[in-house]
PDB file of C-alpha atoms in Angstrom:
ATOM      1  CA  MET A  69      -0.160   0.411   0.097  1.00 56.00           C
ATOM      2  CA  THR A  70       1.150   3.510  -1.043  1.00 65.00           C
ATOM      3  CA  ALA A  71       1.349   6.207   1.657  1.00 63.00           C
ATOM      4  CA  VAL A  72      -1.147   8.392   0.026  1.00 62.00           C
ATOM      5  CA  ALA A  73      -3.296   5.105   0.160  1.00 63.00           C
ATOM      6  CA  ALA A  74      -2.442   4.071   3.539  1.00 65.00           C
ATOM      7  CA  ALA A  75      -2.922   8.485   5.015  1.00 63.00           C
ATOM      8  CA  SER A  76      -6.467   8.562   2.676  1.00 71.00           C
ATOM      9  CA  ASP A  77      -7.939   4.652   4.332  1.00 86.00           C
ATOM     10  CA  ALA A  78      -6.478   6.703   8.789  1.00 89.00           C
ATOM     11  CA  TRP A  79      -7.884  10.178   7.586  1.00 89.00           C
ATOM     12  CA  THR A  80     -11.370   8.008   6.546  1.00 91.00           C
ATOM     13  CA  ASP A  81     -11.513   4.562   9.216  1.00 92.00           C
ATOM     14  CA  ARG A  82     -14.564   6.313  10.681  1.00 93.00           C
ATOM     15  CA  PHE A  83     -14.147   3.037  13.339  1.00 94.00           C
ATOM     16  CA  ASN A  84     -10.821   2.714  13.298  1.00 93.00           C
ATOM     17  CA  THR A  85      -8.935   5.781  15.579  1.00 94.00           C
ATOM     18  CA  PRO A  86      -5.191   6.830  13.718  1.00 94.00           C
ATOM     19  CA  ASN A  87      -2.786   9.028  15.676  1.00 92.00           C
ATOM     20  CA  TRP A  88      -1.952  12.015  13.835  1.00 92.00           C
ATOM     21  CA  ALA A  89       1.607  10.611  12.023  1.00 92.00           C
ATOM     22  CA  ASP A  90      -0.552   8.283  10.066  1.00 92.00           C
ATOM     23  CA  LEU A  91      -3.108  10.973   9.017  1.00 93.00           C
ATOM     24  CA  ILE A  92       0.026  13.899   8.210  1.00 93.00           C
ATOM     25  CA  ALA A  93       2.486   9.925   6.255  1.00 91.00           C
ATOM     26  CA  ALA A  94       1.321  11.037   2.101  1.00 88.00           C
ATOM     27  CA  TYR A  95       2.298  14.614   2.540  1.00 93.00           C
ATOM     28  CA  THR A  96       4.463  17.196   0.146  1.00 94.00           C
ATOM     29  CA  ASP A  97       7.984  18.257   1.817  1.00 95.00           C
ATOM     30  CA  HIS A  98       5.611  21.815   1.685  1.00 96.00           C
ATOM     31  CA  GLN A  99       2.219  20.342   2.962  1.00 96.00           C
ATOM     32  CA  LEU A 100       4.300  18.679   5.835  1.00 95.00           C
ATOM     33  CA  THR A 101       6.145  21.703   6.706  1.00 96.00           C
ATOM     34  CA  LEU A 102       2.557  23.965   6.471  1.00 97.00           C
ATOM     35  CA  MET A 103       1.027  21.188   8.496  1.00 96.00           C
ATOM     36  CA  ASN A 104       3.728  20.596  11.553  1.00 96.00           C
ATOM     37  CA  LEU A 105       3.891  24.513  11.479  1.00 98.00           C
ATOM     38  CA  ALA A 106       0.173  25.008  11.978  1.00 98.00           C
ATOM     39  CA  HIS A 107       0.083  21.848  15.037  1.00 97.00           C
ATOM     40  CA  THR A 108       2.766  23.642  16.524  1.00 97.00           C
ATOM     41  CA  LYS A 109       1.569  27.368  16.723  1.00 97.00           C
ATOM     42  CA  LEU A 110      -2.072  25.635  17.063  1.00 97.00           C
ATOM     43  CA  SER A 111      -0.502  23.984  20.526  1.00 96.00           C
ATOM     44  CA  ALA A 112       1.676  26.543  22.077  1.00 96.00           C
ATOM     45  CA  ILE A 113      -1.890  29.486  22.364  1.00 95.00           C
ATOM     46  CA  GLU A 114      -2.333  28.858  25.794  1.00 93.00           C
ATOM     47  CA  GLY A 115      -5.519  27.843  26.634  1.00 92.00           C
ATOM     48  CA  LEU A 116      -6.244  25.935  23.661  1.00 94.00           C
ATOM     49  CA  THR A 117      -6.376  21.766  24.036  1.00 94.00           C
ATOM     50  CA  PRO A 118      -6.093  19.557  20.886  1.00 95.00           C
ATOM     51  CA  GLN A 119      -7.988  16.760  20.672  1.00 95.00           C
ATOM     52  CA  LEU A 120      -8.375  14.007  17.499  1.00 96.00           C
ATOM     53  CA  GLU A 121     -11.852  13.386  16.401  1.00 95.00           C
ATOM     54  CA  TRP A 122     -14.476  11.945  14.117  1.00 96.00           C
ATOM     55  CA  HIS A 123     -16.398  14.902  12.490  1.00 94.00           C
ATOM     56  CA  GLY A 124     -17.807  13.383   9.746  1.00 93.00           C
ATOM     57  CA  PRO A 125     -17.677  12.572   6.263  1.00 92.00           C
ATOM     58  CA  SER A 126     -16.247  16.391   5.610  1.00 90.00           C
ATOM     59  CA  TRP A 127     -13.957  17.021   7.973  1.00 93.00           C
ATOM     60  CA  ARG A 128     -13.767  13.421   9.149  1.00 95.00           C
ATOM     61  CA  TRP A 129     -10.185  12.539  11.769  1.00 96.00           C
ATOM     62  CA  THR A 130      -9.917  16.104  12.489  1.00 96.00           C
ATOM     63  CA  LEU A 131      -7.468  17.224  14.797  1.00 96.00           C
ATOM     64  CA  ARG A 132     -10.287  19.481  17.398  1.00 96.00           C
ATOM     65  CA  PHE A 133      -8.426  22.520  19.618  1.00 97.00           C
ATOM     66  CA  ASP A 134     -11.091  23.174  22.426  1.00 94.00           C
ATOM     67  CA  GLY A 135     -10.864  26.522  23.910  1.00 89.00           C
ATOM     68  CA  HIS A 136     -11.914  29.314  26.598  1.00 83.00           C
ATOM     69  CA  GLY A 137     -14.851  26.607  28.304  1.00 83.00           C
ATOM     70  CA  ALA A 138     -15.800  25.462  24.139  1.00 84.00           C
ATOM     71  CA  SER A 139     -15.084  23.271  21.594  1.00 86.00           C
ATOM     72  CA  GLY A 140     -14.180  24.098  18.288  1.00 90.00           C
ATOM     73  CA  TRP A 141     -11.998  26.865  18.999  1.00 92.00           C
ATOM     74  CA  VAL A 142     -10.203  26.194  15.322  1.00 96.00           C
ATOM     75  CA  TYR A 143      -9.729  22.789  13.897  1.00 97.00           C
ATOM     76  CA  LEU A 144      -6.769  21.042  11.848  1.00 97.00           C
ATOM     77  CA  ILE A 145      -7.905  19.201   8.580  1.00 97.00           C
ATOM     78  CA  PRO A 146      -5.446  16.802   8.332  1.00 95.00           C
ATOM     79  CA  ARG A 147      -7.670  16.505   3.940  1.00 93.00           C
ATOM     80  CA  THR A 148      -5.700  13.851   2.349  1.00 85.00           C
ATOM     81  CA  GLU A 149      -5.351  15.724  -0.749  1.00 88.00           C
ATOM     82  CA  LYS A 150      -5.018  18.915   0.486  1.00 92.00           C
ATOM     83  CA  PRO A 151      -4.526  19.694   4.723  1.00 96.00           C
ATOM     84  CA  GLN A 152      -6.750  23.279   5.609  1.00 97.00           C
ATOM     85  CA  ILE A 153      -7.499  24.904   9.066  1.00 98.00           C
ATOM     86  CA  GLY A 154     -11.607  25.420   9.674  1.00 97.00           C
ATOM     87  CA  MET A 155     -12.586  28.204  12.106  1.00 96.00           C
ATOM     88  CA  PRO A 156     -16.281  28.820  13.290  1.00 94.00           C
ATOM     89  CA  LEU A 157     -16.157  32.788  14.046  1.00 93.00           C
ATOM     90  CA  HIS A 158     -19.652  34.135  15.557  1.00 90.00           C
ATOM     91  CA  VAL A 159     -21.105  36.903  13.461  1.00 88.00           C
ATOM     92  CA  GLN A 160     -21.040  39.576  16.528  1.00 85.00           C
ATOM     93  CA  GLN A 161     -17.670  38.745  16.804  1.00 84.00           C
ATOM     94  CA  LEU A 162     -15.670  40.299  12.896  1.00 83.00           C
ATOM     95  CA  ASP A 163     -15.416  43.649  13.998  1.00 79.00           C
ATOM     96  CA  GLN A 164     -13.335  42.951  16.497  1.00 82.00           C
ATOM     97  CA  LEU A 165     -10.971  40.949  14.502  1.00 83.00           C
ATOM     98  CA  ARG A 166     -10.140  44.112  12.814  1.00 78.00           C
ATOM     99  CA  LEU A 167     -10.135  41.868   9.109  1.00 81.00           C
ATOM    100  CA  ARG A 168      -9.610  45.340   7.131  1.00 81.00           C
ATOM    101  CA  LYS A 169      -5.992  44.055   8.857  1.00 84.00           C
ATOM    102  CA  VAL A 170      -5.510  40.511   7.877  1.00 87.00           C
ATOM    103  CA  SER A 171      -4.484  39.695   4.306  1.00 92.00           C
ATOM    104  CA  LYS A 172      -7.001  38.325   1.398  1.00 93.00           C
ATOM    105  CA  THR A 173      -5.968  35.095   1.590  1.00 94.00           C
ATOM    106  CA  VAL A 174      -7.575  34.823   5.330  1.00 93.00           C
ATOM    107  CA  ARG A 175     -10.824  37.573   4.413  1.00 92.00           C
ATOM    108  CA  GLU A 176     -11.666  36.647   1.880  1.00 94.00           C
ATOM    109  CA  PRO A 177     -13.236  32.325   3.354  1.00 95.00           C
ATOM    110  CA  ILE A 178     -14.655  34.859   6.496  1.00 93.00           C
ATOM    111  CA  GLU A 179     -16.769  36.604   4.145  1.00 92.00           C
ATOM    112  CA  HIS A 180     -17.947  34.274   2.212  1.00 94.00           C
ATOM    113  CA  ALA A 181     -18.645  31.420   4.474  1.00 95.00           C
ATOM    114  CA  PRO A 182     -21.784  29.565   4.668  1.00 95.00           C
ATOM    115  CA  VAL A 183     -23.243  31.180   7.823  1.00 94.00           C
ATOM    116  CA  VAL A 184     -25.710  28.262  10.020  1.00 95.00           C
ATOM    117  CA  ALA A 185     -27.165  30.099  13.485  1.00 94.00           C
ATOM    118  CA  GLY A 186     -24.901  33.408  13.605  1.00 93.00           C
ATOM    119  CA  THR A 187     -21.639  31.033  13.062  1.00 94.00           C
ATOM    120  CA  ALA A 188     -19.302  31.616  10.069  1.00 94.00           C
ATOM    121  CA  TRP A 189     -18.329  27.955   9.255  1.00 95.00           C
ATOM    122  CA  CYS A 190     -14.213  29.088   7.305  1.00 96.00           C
ATOM    123  CA  GLU A 191     -12.189  27.032   5.791  1.00 97.00           C
ATOM    124  CA  TRP A 192      -8.546  28.151   4.011  1.00 97.00           C
ATOM    125  CA  GLU A 193      -6.225  25.494   3.081  1.00 97.00           C
ATOM    126  CA  LEU A 194      -2.504  25.859   4.432  1.00 97.00           C
ATOM    127  CA  SER A 195      -1.105  27.154   1.138  1.00 95.00           C
ATOM    128  CA  GLY A 196       1.995  28.568   2.566  1.00 96.00           C
ATOM    129  CA  LYS A 197       4.109  30.196   5.846  1.00 97.00           C
ATOM    130  CA  SER A 198       2.669  33.651   6.026  1.00 96.00           C
ATOM    131  CA  VAL A 199      -1.332  31.994   5.895  1.00 96.00           C
ATOM    132  CA  VAL A 200      -0.964  29.342   8.000  1.00 97.00           C
ATOM    133  CA  GLU A 201       0.238  32.229  10.550  1.00 97.00           C
ATOM    134  CA  GLU A 202      -1.913  34.444  10.585  1.00 95.00           C
ATOM    135  CA  LEU A 203      -4.678  32.458  10.921  1.00 96.00           C
ATOM    136  CA  CYS A 204      -2.561  31.212  13.931  1.00 96.00           C
ATOM    137  CA  LYS A 205      -2.732  34.703  15.266  1.00 94.00           C
ATOM    138  CA  LEU A 206      -6.762  35.141  14.371  1.00 93.00           C
ATOM    139  CA  ALA A 207      -7.181  32.160  16.384  1.00 94.00           C
ATOM    140  CA  ALA A 208      -4.967  33.617  19.592  1.00 93.00           C
ATOM    141  CA  LEU A 209      -6.920  37.045  19.147  1.00 90.00           C
ATOM    142  CA  ARG A 210     -10.443  35.027  19.261  1.00 89.00           C
ATOM    143  CA  LEU A 211      -8.706  33.673  22.247  1.00 90.00           C
ATOM    144  CA  LYS A 212      -7.898  36.822  23.807  1.00 89.00           C
ATOM    145  CA  LEU A 213     -11.129  38.727  23.040  1.00 86.00           C
ATOM    146  CA  ALA A 214     -13.157  35.795  24.366  1.00 85.00           C
ATOM    147  CA  ILE A 215     -11.333  36.205  27.904  1.00 84.00           C
ATOM    148  CA  GLN A 216     -11.644  39.337  28.114  1.00 83.00           C
ATOM    149  CA  ALA A 217     -15.221  39.562  27.687  1.00 72.00           C
TER     150      ALA A 217
END
């Protein structure tokens, strides 16, 4: 079995909990660097705790980061073909997040995200280090604002 097939099987097999290494085994060097950077930076945010969990047919096995007493603060999605970060943003938070200061690459998915019950469900493909760093800063800012509220 190829590394891609094994990683895909690990990501899609609902009944066998994979480990993180299995989920990212098939990535290119670039994708692996970005996923490891995202994992390291999100894990370093004080108050966020990771949990590998099954999230249905769309996100499958995903690393969910919980924070400030809420589950699902940010998600690291090891989709086999394109790793992603998902972040639910409450509509009332958007003004506080200073979105005019973020890059177009980060801002556009927020503007076009589907809104369900007052929450915009945003997803970004991890395409470069700057995107990963900006998204991790956004996650940290959200947590800081929630703690201050």
